[in-house]
Amino acid sequence: MARGLPDLSVHDTFPKLLLHHAAARGQQPAWREKDFGIWQTWTWNQVADEVRAFALGLKALGFQRGDRLAIVGDNRPHLYWAMLAAQSLGGVPVPMYQDAVANEMRFVLSHAEVRFAVVEDQEQTDKLIEIKNDCLTLEHVIYSDPRGLRNYTQPFLTSYAKVQELGRDEAAGFFEDSIAQGKQDDLSVILYTSGTTGQSKGVMLTFWNVMMSAKGAVEFDHLTANEEVMAYLPMAWVGDHIYSFGESLVAGFCVACPESSNTVMHDLRELGPTFFFAPPRIFENLLTQVMIRMEDASSIKRGMFHYFMDVAKRCGAAILDGRPVGFGDRLLYALGRVFVYGPLLNVLGFSRIRLAHTAGEAIGPDIFRFYRSLGVNIKQIYGSTEASVFITIQPNGQVKDDTVGVPVPGVELKMTDNGEVLFRSPGAFLAYFKNDEGTRSTKTDEGWVHTGDAGFLDDDGHLKIIDRAKDVGKLNTGGMFAPKYIENKLKFFPFIKEAVAYGDQQDYVACFINIDIEAVGNWAERRGLAYSGYTDLACKSEVYGLLTDCVNKVNQDLADDPHLFESQIKRFLILHKELDADDGELTRTRKVRRGFIAEKYAELISALYSDKTHCAIEAQVTFEDGRKGTIKADLRIQESERYQPMKKAG
Amino acid sequence: MSGSSHSKVIGDVILKCDNISLSFGGVRALTNISIDVREHEVLAIIGPNGAGKSSMLNVINGVYHPQQGTVTYRGETRRAMKPHETAQHGIARTFQNIALFKGMSVLDNIMTGRYTKMKRNFLWQALYVGPNLKEEIEHREVCERVIDFLQIENIRKTPVGRLPYGLQKRVELGRALAAEPQLLLLDEPMAGMNVEEKEDMCRFILDVNDEFGTTIVLIEHDMGVVMAISDRVAVLDYGKKIADGPPEEVRANKDVIDAYLGVAH
């Protein structure tokens, strides 16, 4: 019961925790949502009532123990409550990616044999109507926002409010009895992986898995019931499920949902969360925006910004970690807080932030240092869906740029001979849904789970991840080739949005680059460089010049690394279109699908490994409404500088 | 676009223009035109440039006073409407060339749409206390519903001048909607928009008509749009009405084809 956490051996399912919080802190805020321009708040009591009504309504519609309930939509309190309602009845929620096209949803709905689906609005309803006939088990679609659905007459459609109305007429007692039947080893959720590595798999997590993992993290970072957190990442992602749902119910803190996906940054600023979880991309975007705006600021502001950022770079992280810092620097840092850091944090929505986590991809060291130097205690964590997120977290005061921290209490680690990381923990998943073969190849009989990542423990016992185990390759010259490592270095530059490096079994490293249209567009505007769109801008020789400088700097950096100096980039090209999940080039969590891209752009790769200086390409693009079109371009291939290694390995 | 079956009921005539004639000096803008508008319908007025479409809207709206003819709105017959009266009676409009306050935020612009509904004068409104506070909150709520409806939450506080053209048009529609009109007059709501913006705008117009039952009179040049969203089409040419009927019928009308495509004399 440390720090007032509920006893999880008694309250061993989420619905039980909900009832516990309703009794213990009934009047405290549990959920917020910005609607009609105002933050609407629900207390734990109100949430328990809403969940009860919806659960009983589901029961009235015929929901049985063990049934699966799909959830499709942006982060909305009503959708999280639907999860709790399903769990209350002994059912299993299956949150799905809301931006998936109908076809992608068909697989999950059929595979999980979903009977009930709760969707946010007309957009999602239309998708389900489209595939309803192919999903034989789907019986009911329940929509939360009735807008535009007035004239829909399909008999399987019901509104969320209507279901709750049905539930309010049901007899009392059933809800509580049904919750009491739940056990910690029951299945609590099935999360479908985004499919970075082929067909997505349904990861089955028990209440025990999710609760132990959430509890471990809550205790590790001393989270309390007073945190304020924003839920804005896809509900289907394990990160959101643990941070917004699991941890909130374990610790009893309030979670807020933004008004829409377009207003996240705005809402973040209004809310001022105390604990913030974001993939590196978000931190990068925020930093890029700050830098762009500073370029446009008046010279006095710009001067002040750069001066105090230098001060912060020198001593900010040390002050945050409680290391000794000279009086002069402390004084300057305090001044900087008044004039620059404070207002900047306020703009970013980080005024009240106590803790930030990042995971999913490696974060550029400079981005990471930028936030830490401002006093934001941002830490990297390492985890996976199969682990209910947490494997390692960086401990306070021992935060390094290039490691992901130490194992969370209860987690054991070991490495295979080829460097793959294995873990065993209370959060380790039960099995993949209807995929025994997949389960066997990932989870051993002793409970060790393969992560697929290559890494090692450093001298301080911190885990360092280099790349996906299967992606680490060798150059023909014998040097090690870790593509993600190089790509991450490139992506640190605000001008580069995405990069894909090739080099395994080749003579040298070559790569594709995607420019960041906002940053490069702004750069071009300030130089009076006219362009008509992405493709045109990406082909400009001035832009090639700009990016050559970036690549050269990465090469300089790589030259310093005893293991990776041979991975310096020799040739690169700028892609004529943005890599996009709709074209299958990225996963829904925006990870690069290397194999697919290599196949799709085989011509370009062979051009990179020839002495051609140009390559014509025609690529198919899929528009948001599903129509297809083609983009043609003649891409230039650029040579970059390669540097002498500073020190040799060994 | 949707799996809906359209099930609206078009009601009685709410606005009746009888034998309207309007001229500016020697130029005859409208000659003896009669048009009815029925409750809950979407009526499109089309015609070549200079046919008198905007003049017709301006007559309904009370900006122009016709030399002949009468306008009957909800049983009350007038020689000419007056702009402030029409606004108070639930007629709102948007303009061909955007007429927003460029320096003001989206929210403030939409709030101006509530002006006719505000009970207290501007000196009272300057005070943010007591009954004024309550009134302001009520008006703000209506505006927020409009913002939610038009999905412009992310630009609520952005000055209108900084928005792209398509969004400005949407804000202008928002201001008209804030007045909670029964009859909405739209003067070329889709002029100058790209395909995606047009599709959005069509969706909003249909939704307004569907959700609130608002009667809509619109002027539009894009025939694809007109045929897709209107219940009835009236065609003007050189100030005269040459056709009036359902879209399919008007499309096949020989006079209309001649007026639009030109004919050898």
PDB file of N, CA and C in Angstrom, chain A residues 34-37 122 126 146-148 150-154 259-260 262-263 266, chain B residues 1-5 7 140 144-145 148-149 151 153-154 156 204 207 210-211:
ATOM      1  N   LYS A  34     -11.801  17.610 -23.809  1.00  0.00           N
ATOM      2  CA  LYS A  34     -12.137  18.959 -24.246  1.00  0.00           C
ATOM      3  C   LYS A  34     -13.226  18.851 -25.298  1.00  0.00           C
ATOM      4  N   ASP A  35     -14.328  19.479 -25.005  1.00  0.00           N
ATOM      5  CA  ASP A  35     -15.454  19.417 -25.919  1.00  0.00           C
ATOM      6  C   ASP A  35     -16.110  20.791 -25.925  1.00  0.00           C
ATOM      7  N   PHE A  36     -16.518  21.246 -27.083  1.00  0.00           N
ATOM      8  CA  PHE A  36     -17.082  22.594 -27.202  1.00  0.00           C
ATOM      9  C   PHE A  36     -16.159  23.637 -26.566  1.00  0.00           C
ATOM     10  N   GLY A  37     -14.857  23.429 -26.721  1.00  0.00           N
ATOM     11  CA  GLY A  37     -13.896  24.432 -26.280  1.00  0.00           C
ATOM     12  C   GLY A  37     -13.637  24.464 -24.793  1.00  0.00           C
ATOM     13  N   GLN A 122     -19.120   8.768 -37.544  1.00  0.00           N
ATOM     14  CA  GLN A 122     -19.604   8.355 -38.864  1.00  0.00           C
ATOM     15  C   GLN A 122     -18.500   7.738 -39.710  1.00  0.00           C
ATOM     16  N   ASP A 126     -18.881   4.081 -41.216  1.00  0.00           N
ATOM     17  CA  ASP A 126     -18.885   3.791 -42.652  1.00  0.00           C
ATOM     18  C   ASP A 126     -17.921   2.655 -42.990  1.00  0.00           C
ATOM     19  N   PRO A 146     -23.292  10.715 -32.757  1.00  0.00           N
ATOM     20  CA  PRO A 146     -24.357  10.436 -33.722  1.00  0.00           C
ATOM     21  C   PRO A 146     -24.362  11.358 -34.945  1.00  0.00           C
ATOM     22  N   ARG A 147     -23.452  12.302 -34.992  1.00  0.00           N
ATOM     23  CA  ARG A 147     -23.486  13.270 -36.075  1.00  0.00           C
ATOM     24  C   ARG A 147     -23.429  12.610 -37.461  1.00  0.00           C
ATOM     25  N   GLY A 148     -24.362  12.986 -38.323  1.00  0.00           N
ATOM     26  CA  GLY A 148     -24.362  12.481 -39.686  1.00  0.00           C
ATOM     27  C   GLY A 148     -24.965  11.095 -39.818  1.00  0.00           C
ATOM     28  N   ARG A 150     -27.973  10.214 -38.644  1.00  0.00           N
ATOM     29  CA  ARG A 150     -29.414  10.310 -38.447  1.00  0.00           C
ATOM     30  C   ARG A 150     -30.200   9.388 -39.379  1.00  0.00           C
ATOM     31  N   ASN A 151     -29.767   9.344 -40.640  1.00  0.00           N
ATOM     32  CA  ASN A 151     -30.557   8.589 -41.612  1.00  0.00           C
ATOM     33  C   ASN A 151     -30.033   7.192 -41.885  1.00  0.00           C
ATOM     34  N   TYR A 152     -29.131   6.720 -41.037  1.00  0.00           N
ATOM     35  CA  TYR A 152     -28.628   5.349 -41.223  1.00  0.00           C
ATOM     36  C   TYR A 152     -29.663   4.395 -40.627  1.00  0.00           C
ATOM     37  N   THR A 153     -30.060   3.432 -41.456  1.00  0.00           N
ATOM     38  CA  THR A 153     -31.163   2.574 -41.003  1.00  0.00           C
ATOM     39  C   THR A 153     -30.730   1.144 -40.748  1.00  0.00           C
ATOM     40  N   GLN A 154     -29.408   0.867 -40.883  1.00  0.00           N
ATOM     41  CA  GLN A 154     -28.951  -0.514 -40.696  1.00  0.00           C
ATOM     42  C   GLN A 154     -29.360  -1.012 -39.307  1.00  0.00           C
ATOM     43  N   GLU A 259      -9.234  17.590 -27.791  1.00  0.00           N
ATOM     44  CA  GLU A 259     -10.463  17.896 -28.534  1.00  0.00           C
ATOM     45  C   GLU A 259     -10.493  17.154 -29.868  1.00  0.00           C
ATOM     46  N   SER A 260      -9.376  17.160 -30.583  1.00  0.00           N
ATOM     47  CA  SER A 260      -9.271  16.388 -31.820  1.00  0.00           C
ATOM     48  C   SER A 260      -7.796  16.139 -32.062  1.00  0.00           C
ATOM     49  N   ASN A 262      -6.045  17.199 -34.312  1.00  0.00           N
ATOM     50  CA  ASN A 262      -5.371  18.413 -34.800  1.00  0.00           C
ATOM     51  C   ASN A 262      -5.026  19.396 -33.700  1.00  0.00           C
ATOM     52  N   THR A 263      -5.631  19.221 -32.544  1.00  0.00           N
ATOM     53  CA  THR A 263      -5.465  20.246 -31.508  1.00  0.00           C
ATOM     54  C   THR A 263      -4.591  19.756 -30.361  1.00  0.00           C
ATOM     55  N   HIS A 266      -2.088  22.193 -28.850  1.00  0.00           N
ATOM     56  CA  HIS A 266      -2.808  23.284 -28.210  1.00  0.00           C
ATOM     57  C   HIS A 266      -3.371  22.852 -26.856  1.00  0.00           C
TER      58      HIS A 266
ATOM     59  N   MET B   1     -20.549   8.417 -50.353  1.00  0.00           N
ATOM     60  CA  MET B   1     -20.097   9.211 -49.211  1.00  0.00           C
ATOM     61  C   MET B   1     -20.743   8.727 -47.923  1.00  0.00           C
ATOM     62  N   SER B   2     -22.018   8.364 -48.026  1.00  0.00           N
ATOM     63  CA  SER B   2     -22.645   7.858 -46.812  1.00  0.00           C
ATOM     64  C   SER B   2     -23.575   6.716 -47.192  1.00  0.00           C
ATOM     65  N   GLY B   3     -23.890   5.937 -46.205  1.00  0.00           N
ATOM     66  CA  GLY B   3     -24.797   4.838 -46.484  1.00  0.00           C
ATOM     67  C   GLY B   3     -26.221   5.216 -46.142  1.00  0.00           C
ATOM     68  N   SER B   4     -26.501   6.510 -46.146  1.00  0.00           N
ATOM     69  CA  SER B   4     -27.803   6.951 -45.663  1.00  0.00           C
ATOM     70  C   SER B   4     -28.834   6.939 -46.784  1.00  0.00           C
ATOM     71  N   SER B   5     -30.054   6.784 -46.398  1.00  0.00           N
ATOM     72  CA  SER B   5     -31.134   6.953 -47.353  1.00  0.00           C
ATOM     73  C   SER B   5     -31.761   8.287 -47.012  1.00  0.00           C
ATOM     74  N   SER B   7     -34.339  10.940 -46.320  1.00  0.00           N
ATOM     75  CA  SER B   7     -35.739  10.768 -45.951  1.00  0.00           C
ATOM     76  C   SER B   7     -36.347  12.079 -45.496  1.00  0.00           C
ATOM     77  N   ARG B 140     -21.571  31.881 -26.584  1.00  0.00           N
ATOM     78  CA  ARG B 140     -20.337  31.139 -26.864  1.00  0.00           C
ATOM     79  C   ARG B 140     -20.643  29.664 -27.098  1.00  0.00           C
ATOM     80  N   GLU B 144     -19.577  27.451 -30.197  1.00  0.00           N
ATOM     81  CA  GLU B 144     -18.757  26.253 -30.062  1.00  0.00           C
ATOM     82  C   GLU B 144     -19.412  25.064 -30.765  1.00  0.00           C
ATOM     83  N   ARG B 145     -20.732  25.018 -30.737  1.00  0.00           N
ATOM     84  CA  ARG B 145     -21.414  23.933 -31.455  1.00  0.00           C
ATOM     85  C   ARG B 145     -21.181  24.064 -32.954  1.00  0.00           C
ATOM     86  N   ASP B 148     -17.631  22.967 -33.662  1.00  0.00           N
ATOM     87  CA  ASP B 148     -17.582  21.514 -33.614  1.00  0.00           C
ATOM     88  C   ASP B 148     -18.183  20.932 -34.894  1.00  0.00           C
ATOM     89  N   PHE B 149     -19.291  21.505 -35.300  1.00  0.00           N
ATOM     90  CA  PHE B 149     -19.995  21.032 -36.486  1.00  0.00           C
ATOM     91  C   PHE B 149     -19.116  21.157 -37.730  1.00  0.00           C
ATOM     92  N   GLN B 151     -15.909  21.385 -37.774  1.00  0.00           N
ATOM     93  CA  GLN B 151     -14.593  20.797 -37.512  1.00  0.00           C
ATOM     94  C   GLN B 151     -13.453  21.792 -37.694  1.00  0.00           C
ATOM     95  N   GLU B 153     -12.007  23.236 -34.858  1.00  0.00           N
ATOM     96  CA  GLU B 153     -11.522  23.448 -33.485  1.00  0.00           C
ATOM     97  C   GLU B 153     -10.074  23.921 -33.464  1.00  0.00           C
ATOM     98  N   ASN B 154      -9.289  23.376 -34.400  1.00  0.00           N
ATOM     99  CA  ASN B 154      -7.854  23.670 -34.339  1.00  0.00           C
ATOM    100  C   ASN B 154      -7.508  25.100 -34.744  1.00  0.00           C
ATOM    101  N   ARG B 156      -9.635  27.749 -33.963  1.00  0.00           N
ATOM    102  CA  ARG B 156     -10.545  28.595 -33.198  1.00  0.00           C
ATOM    103  C   ARG B 156      -9.957  29.973 -32.896  1.00  0.00           C
ATOM    104  N   PHE B 204     -20.851  19.707 -45.690  1.00  0.00           N
ATOM    105  CA  PHE B 204     -21.370  20.591 -44.638  1.00  0.00           C
ATOM    106  C   PHE B 204     -22.741  21.139 -44.993  1.00  0.00           C
ATOM    107  N   ASP B 207     -25.217  18.494 -44.531  1.00  0.00           N
ATOM    108  CA  ASP B 207     -25.389  18.220 -43.095  1.00  0.00           C
ATOM    109  C   ASP B 207     -26.233  19.294 -42.416  1.00  0.00           C
ATOM    110  N   ASP B 210     -29.687  18.702 -43.328  1.00  0.00           N
ATOM    111  CA  ASP B 210     -30.165  17.452 -42.768  1.00  0.00           C
ATOM    112  C   ASP B 210     -30.363  17.530 -41.249  1.00  0.00           C
ATOM    113  N   GLU B 211     -29.313  18.047 -40.554  1.00  0.00           N
ATOM    114  CA  GLU B 211     -29.337  18.048 -39.086  1.00  0.00           C
ATOM    115  C   GLU B 211     -30.289  19.090 -38.525  1.00  0.00           C
TER     116      GLU B 211
END
